[in-house]
Amino acid sequence: MKPTSQITAGHAVLETVIGFMGIAWSEKGLIRLCLPERSREAVERRLLRHPGVSASTGQPSWVVDLIASIKAYAAGEDVDFSGVPVDLDGVDDFRLAVYDAARKLGFGQTTTYGELAKRAGHAGLPRETGAALGANPVPLVIPCHRILAAGGKIGGFSAPGGSATKEKMLAMEGVRIGPPPAAQASFGF
């Protein structure tokens, strides 16, 4: 697609090395991001079932840049999505605070649901924080995969593939979940 100079609403399905991903945007910013699926059609169906997703495929320049960044991330590069404009119209103040706190986590950084709740100004609400992240419309840009359960456990993940997808995304960022390897295995003998 040729970039358009005027920011308009639209959507795109992109092929990455980890599968097909999709994005949708409004004139204000990103409104949806679909994590990897096996087929272009599955992503297209997921995107278009959400209200507000336009059938248009014309891409403003910031979307062209975002697509390149998503492909780079999928290829294993350290990408910072914190500057991507996000349109969260209709999202309540609690979720906005949780999403804002999550966006401050950089590539390869993790925290727990309880700690994120505290950073968002809602200490003592880890379950509610987890539910807010489960409703995250733009995972990766709002990096909900970087939030772990207490004790460093993986926790839930509502994207296709569930916790296995979350663990793979964290591994791409150099984060290992689970017990460390046995001491003898680490020396290779």
Short mmCIF file of C-alpha atoms in Angstrom, two decimals:
data_model
loop_
_atom_site.label_atom_id
_atom_site.label_comp_id
_atom_site.label_asym_id
_atom_site.label_seq_id
_atom_site.Cartn_x
_atom_site.Cartn_y
_atom_site.Cartn_z
CA MET A 1 0.00 0.00 0.00
CA LYS A 2 1.12 3.54 -0.68
CA PRO A 3 1.27 5.70 2.42
CA THR A 4 -1.33 8.44 2.56
CA SER A 5 -0.52 11.86 3.95
CA GLN A 6 -3.84 12.23 5.75
CA ILE A 7 -4.41 10.04 8.82
CA THR A 8 -7.51 7.97 8.18
CA ALA A 9 -9.11 4.86 9.63
CA GLY A 10 -8.16 1.48 8.23
CA HIS A 11 -6.66 -1.92 8.84
CA ALA A 12 -3.84 -4.11 7.60
CA VAL A 13 -2.87 -7.76 7.84
CA LEU A 14 0.86 -8.35 7.73
CA GLU A 15 2.95 -11.45 7.32
CA THR A 16 5.79 -11.78 9.82
CA VAL A 17 8.29 -14.54 10.52
CA ILE A 18 6.09 -15.66 13.45
CA GLY A 19 2.76 -15.64 11.58
CA PHE A 20 0.11 -13.26 10.30
CA MET A 21 -0.62 -10.24 12.48
CA GLY A 22 -3.14 -7.46 12.09
CA ILE A 23 -3.62 -3.86 13.07
CA ALA A 24 -6.49 -1.39 12.84
CA TRP A 25 -6.36 2.35 13.37
CA SER A 26 -8.54 5.42 13.64
CA GLU A 27 -7.66 9.01 12.90
CA LYS A 28 -6.39 9.19 16.53
CA GLY A 29 -4.18 6.10 16.64
CA LEU A 30 -4.02 2.32 16.88
CA ILE A 31 -7.31 0.69 17.99
CA ARG A 32 -6.54 -3.04 17.52
CA LEU A 33 -3.54 -5.31 17.24
CA CYS A 34 -3.93 -9.04 16.59
CA LEU A 35 -1.04 -11.26 17.63
CA PRO A 36 0.13 -14.07 15.31
CA GLU A 37 -2.28 -16.48 13.68
CA ARG A 38 -1.60 -19.14 11.04
CA SER A 39 -3.68 -17.53 8.29
CA ARG A 40 -4.32 -14.10 6.84
CA GLU A 41 -8.06 -14.89 6.79
CA ALA A 42 -8.18 -15.65 10.53
CA VAL A 43 -6.59 -12.30 11.34
CA GLU A 44 -8.86 -10.47 8.91
CA ARG A 45 -11.94 -12.08 10.53
CA ARG A 46 -10.73 -11.14 14.04
CA LEU A 47 -10.08 -7.54 13.05
CA LEU A 48 -13.33 -6.95 11.18
CA ARG A 49 -15.57 -8.34 13.92
CA HIS A 50 -14.68 -5.36 16.16
CA PRO A 51 -16.77 -2.22 15.89
CA GLY A 52 -14.89 0.77 14.57
CA VAL A 53 -12.51 -1.21 12.35
CA SER A 54 -12.60 0.29 8.88
CA ALA A 55 -12.40 -1.81 5.71
CA SER A 56 -9.98 0.77 4.25
CA THR A 57 -6.40 -0.34 3.64
CA GLY A 58 -4.83 3.06 2.86
CA GLN A 59 -1.95 3.60 5.29
CA PRO A 60 -0.83 6.86 6.89
CA SER A 61 2.94 7.16 7.30
CA TRP A 62 2.90 6.30 11.03
CA VAL A 63 1.15 3.01 10.16
CA VAL A 64 3.79 2.20 7.52
CA ASP A 65 6.43 2.76 10.22
CA LEU A 66 4.49 0.65 12.76
CA ILE A 67 4.21 -2.26 10.32
CA ALA A 68 7.98 -2.17 9.77
CA SER A 69 8.51 -2.10 13.55
CA ILE A 70 6.17 -5.06 14.14
CA LYS A 71 8.00 -7.09 11.47
CA ALA A 72 11.35 -6.17 13.07
CA TYR A 73 10.06 -7.22 16.51
CA ALA A 74 8.80 -10.54 15.11
CA ALA A 75 12.29 -11.09 13.63
CA GLY A 76 13.80 -10.71 17.11
CA GLU A 77 14.85 -7.06 17.11
CA ASP A 78 14.59 -4.81 20.19
CA VAL A 79 11.76 -2.44 19.24
CA ASP A 80 10.30 0.37 21.32
CA PHE A 81 6.55 0.81 20.74
CA SER A 82 6.08 3.49 23.42
CA GLY A 83 5.69 6.29 20.86
CA VAL A 84 2.92 4.61 18.85
CA PRO A 85 -0.30 6.66 19.07
CA VAL A 86 -3.09 4.61 20.64
CA ASP A 87 -6.80 5.43 20.50
CA LEU A 88 -8.37 4.12 23.71
CA ASP A 89 -11.69 5.96 23.45
CA GLY A 90 -14.27 4.33 25.70
CA VAL A 91 -11.71 2.68 28.01
CA ASP A 92 -12.32 3.38 31.72
CA ASP A 93 -9.84 5.24 33.94
CA PHE A 94 -8.70 2.08 35.78
CA ARG A 95 -7.69 0.33 32.55
CA LEU A 96 -6.11 3.52 31.18
CA ALA A 97 -3.90 3.70 34.30
CA VAL A 98 -2.94 0.01 33.99
CA TYR A 99 -2.18 0.38 30.27
CA ASP A 100 -0.12 3.51 30.86
CA ALA A 101 1.95 1.75 33.54
CA ALA A 102 2.45 -1.29 31.28
CA ARG A 103 3.65 0.90 28.39
CA LYS A 104 6.56 2.05 30.55
CA LEU A 105 8.04 -1.47 30.51
CA GLY A 106 10.77 -1.75 27.91
CA PHE A 107 11.91 -4.66 25.77
CA GLY A 108 12.83 -7.60 28.03
CA GLN A 109 11.53 -5.98 31.22
CA THR A 110 8.88 -7.75 33.28
CA THR A 111 6.88 -7.10 36.43
CA THR A 112 4.06 -8.82 38.30
CA TYR A 113 0.35 -8.04 38.19
CA GLY A 114 0.57 -6.84 41.81
CA GLU A 115 3.51 -4.53 41.12
CA LEU A 116 1.86 -3.16 37.97
CA ALA A 117 -1.31 -2.45 39.96
CA LYS A 118 0.81 -0.49 42.44
CA ARG A 119 2.56 1.44 39.64
CA ALA A 120 -0.86 2.26 38.17
CA GLY A 121 -2.00 3.70 41.50
CA HIS A 122 -4.21 0.73 42.38
CA ALA A 123 -2.19 -1.28 44.91
CA GLY A 124 -3.88 -4.46 46.06
CA LEU A 125 -5.76 -5.10 42.82
CA PRO A 126 -3.66 -7.68 40.94
CA ARG A 127 -6.65 -9.72 39.71
CA GLU A 128 -8.42 -6.64 38.40
CA THR A 129 -5.16 -5.58 36.75
CA GLY A 130 -4.96 -9.00 35.08
CA ALA A 131 -8.54 -8.65 33.86
CA ALA A 132 -7.75 -5.20 32.44
CA LEU A 133 -4.76 -6.62 30.60
CA GLY A 134 -6.92 -9.48 29.30
CA ALA A 135 -9.10 -6.83 27.62
CA ASN A 136 -6.09 -5.01 26.13
CA PRO A 137 -7.04 -4.11 22.53
CA VAL A 138 -3.44 -3.50 21.39
CA PRO A 139 -1.11 -6.15 22.86
CA LEU A 140 2.58 -5.69 22.05
CA VAL A 141 2.14 -1.89 21.90
CA ILE A 142 0.66 -2.12 25.41
CA PRO A 143 3.01 -4.98 26.37
CA CYS A 144 0.72 -7.14 28.51
CA HIS A 145 2.96 -10.14 27.75
CA ARG A 146 5.56 -8.58 30.08
CA ILE A 147 3.33 -8.93 33.15
CA LEU A 148 3.83 -12.11 35.19
CA ALA A 149 1.99 -13.81 38.02
CA ALA A 150 3.42 -13.76 41.54
CA GLY A 151 6.57 -15.80 41.99
CA GLY A 152 7.66 -15.24 38.39
CA LYS A 153 5.05 -17.67 37.00
CA ILE A 154 3.86 -17.04 33.45
CA GLY A 155 0.25 -16.19 34.30
CA GLY A 156 -2.60 -16.05 31.82
CA PHE A 157 -2.69 -14.65 28.31
CA SER A 158 -5.83 -14.12 26.25
CA ALA A 159 -4.18 -14.04 22.80
CA PRO A 160 -4.24 -17.03 20.42
CA GLY A 161 -1.98 -19.71 21.85
CA GLY A 162 -2.50 -18.49 25.43
CA SER A 163 0.40 -18.70 27.86
CA ALA A 164 2.59 -20.51 25.29
CA THR A 165 2.42 -17.41 23.04
CA LYS A 166 3.26 -15.18 26.01
CA GLU A 167 6.25 -17.36 26.89
CA LYS A 168 7.48 -17.30 23.26
CA MET A 169 7.20 -13.51 23.10
CA LEU A 170 9.16 -13.18 26.34
CA ALA A 171 11.80 -15.63 25.05
CA MET A 172 12.16 -13.44 21.94
CA GLU A 173 13.01 -10.62 24.38
CA GLY A 174 15.56 -12.75 26.25
CA VAL A 175 13.30 -13.46 29.25
CA ARG A 176 13.32 -17.04 30.50
CA ILE A 177 10.39 -18.27 32.58
CA GLY A 178 10.63 -21.24 34.90
CA PRO A 179 13.33 -22.74 37.08
CA PRO A 180 16.95 -22.19 36.11
CA PRO A 181 18.77 -25.08 34.42
CA ALA A 182 20.57 -27.52 36.71
CA ALA A 183 24.05 -26.32 37.66
CA GLN A 184 25.73 -29.26 35.92
CA ALA A 185 23.87 -28.58 32.67
CA SER A 186 25.06 -24.99 32.63
CA PHE A 187 28.71 -26.11 32.40
CA GLY A 188 28.08 -28.50 29.54
CA PHE A 189 29.57 -31.60 31.22
#
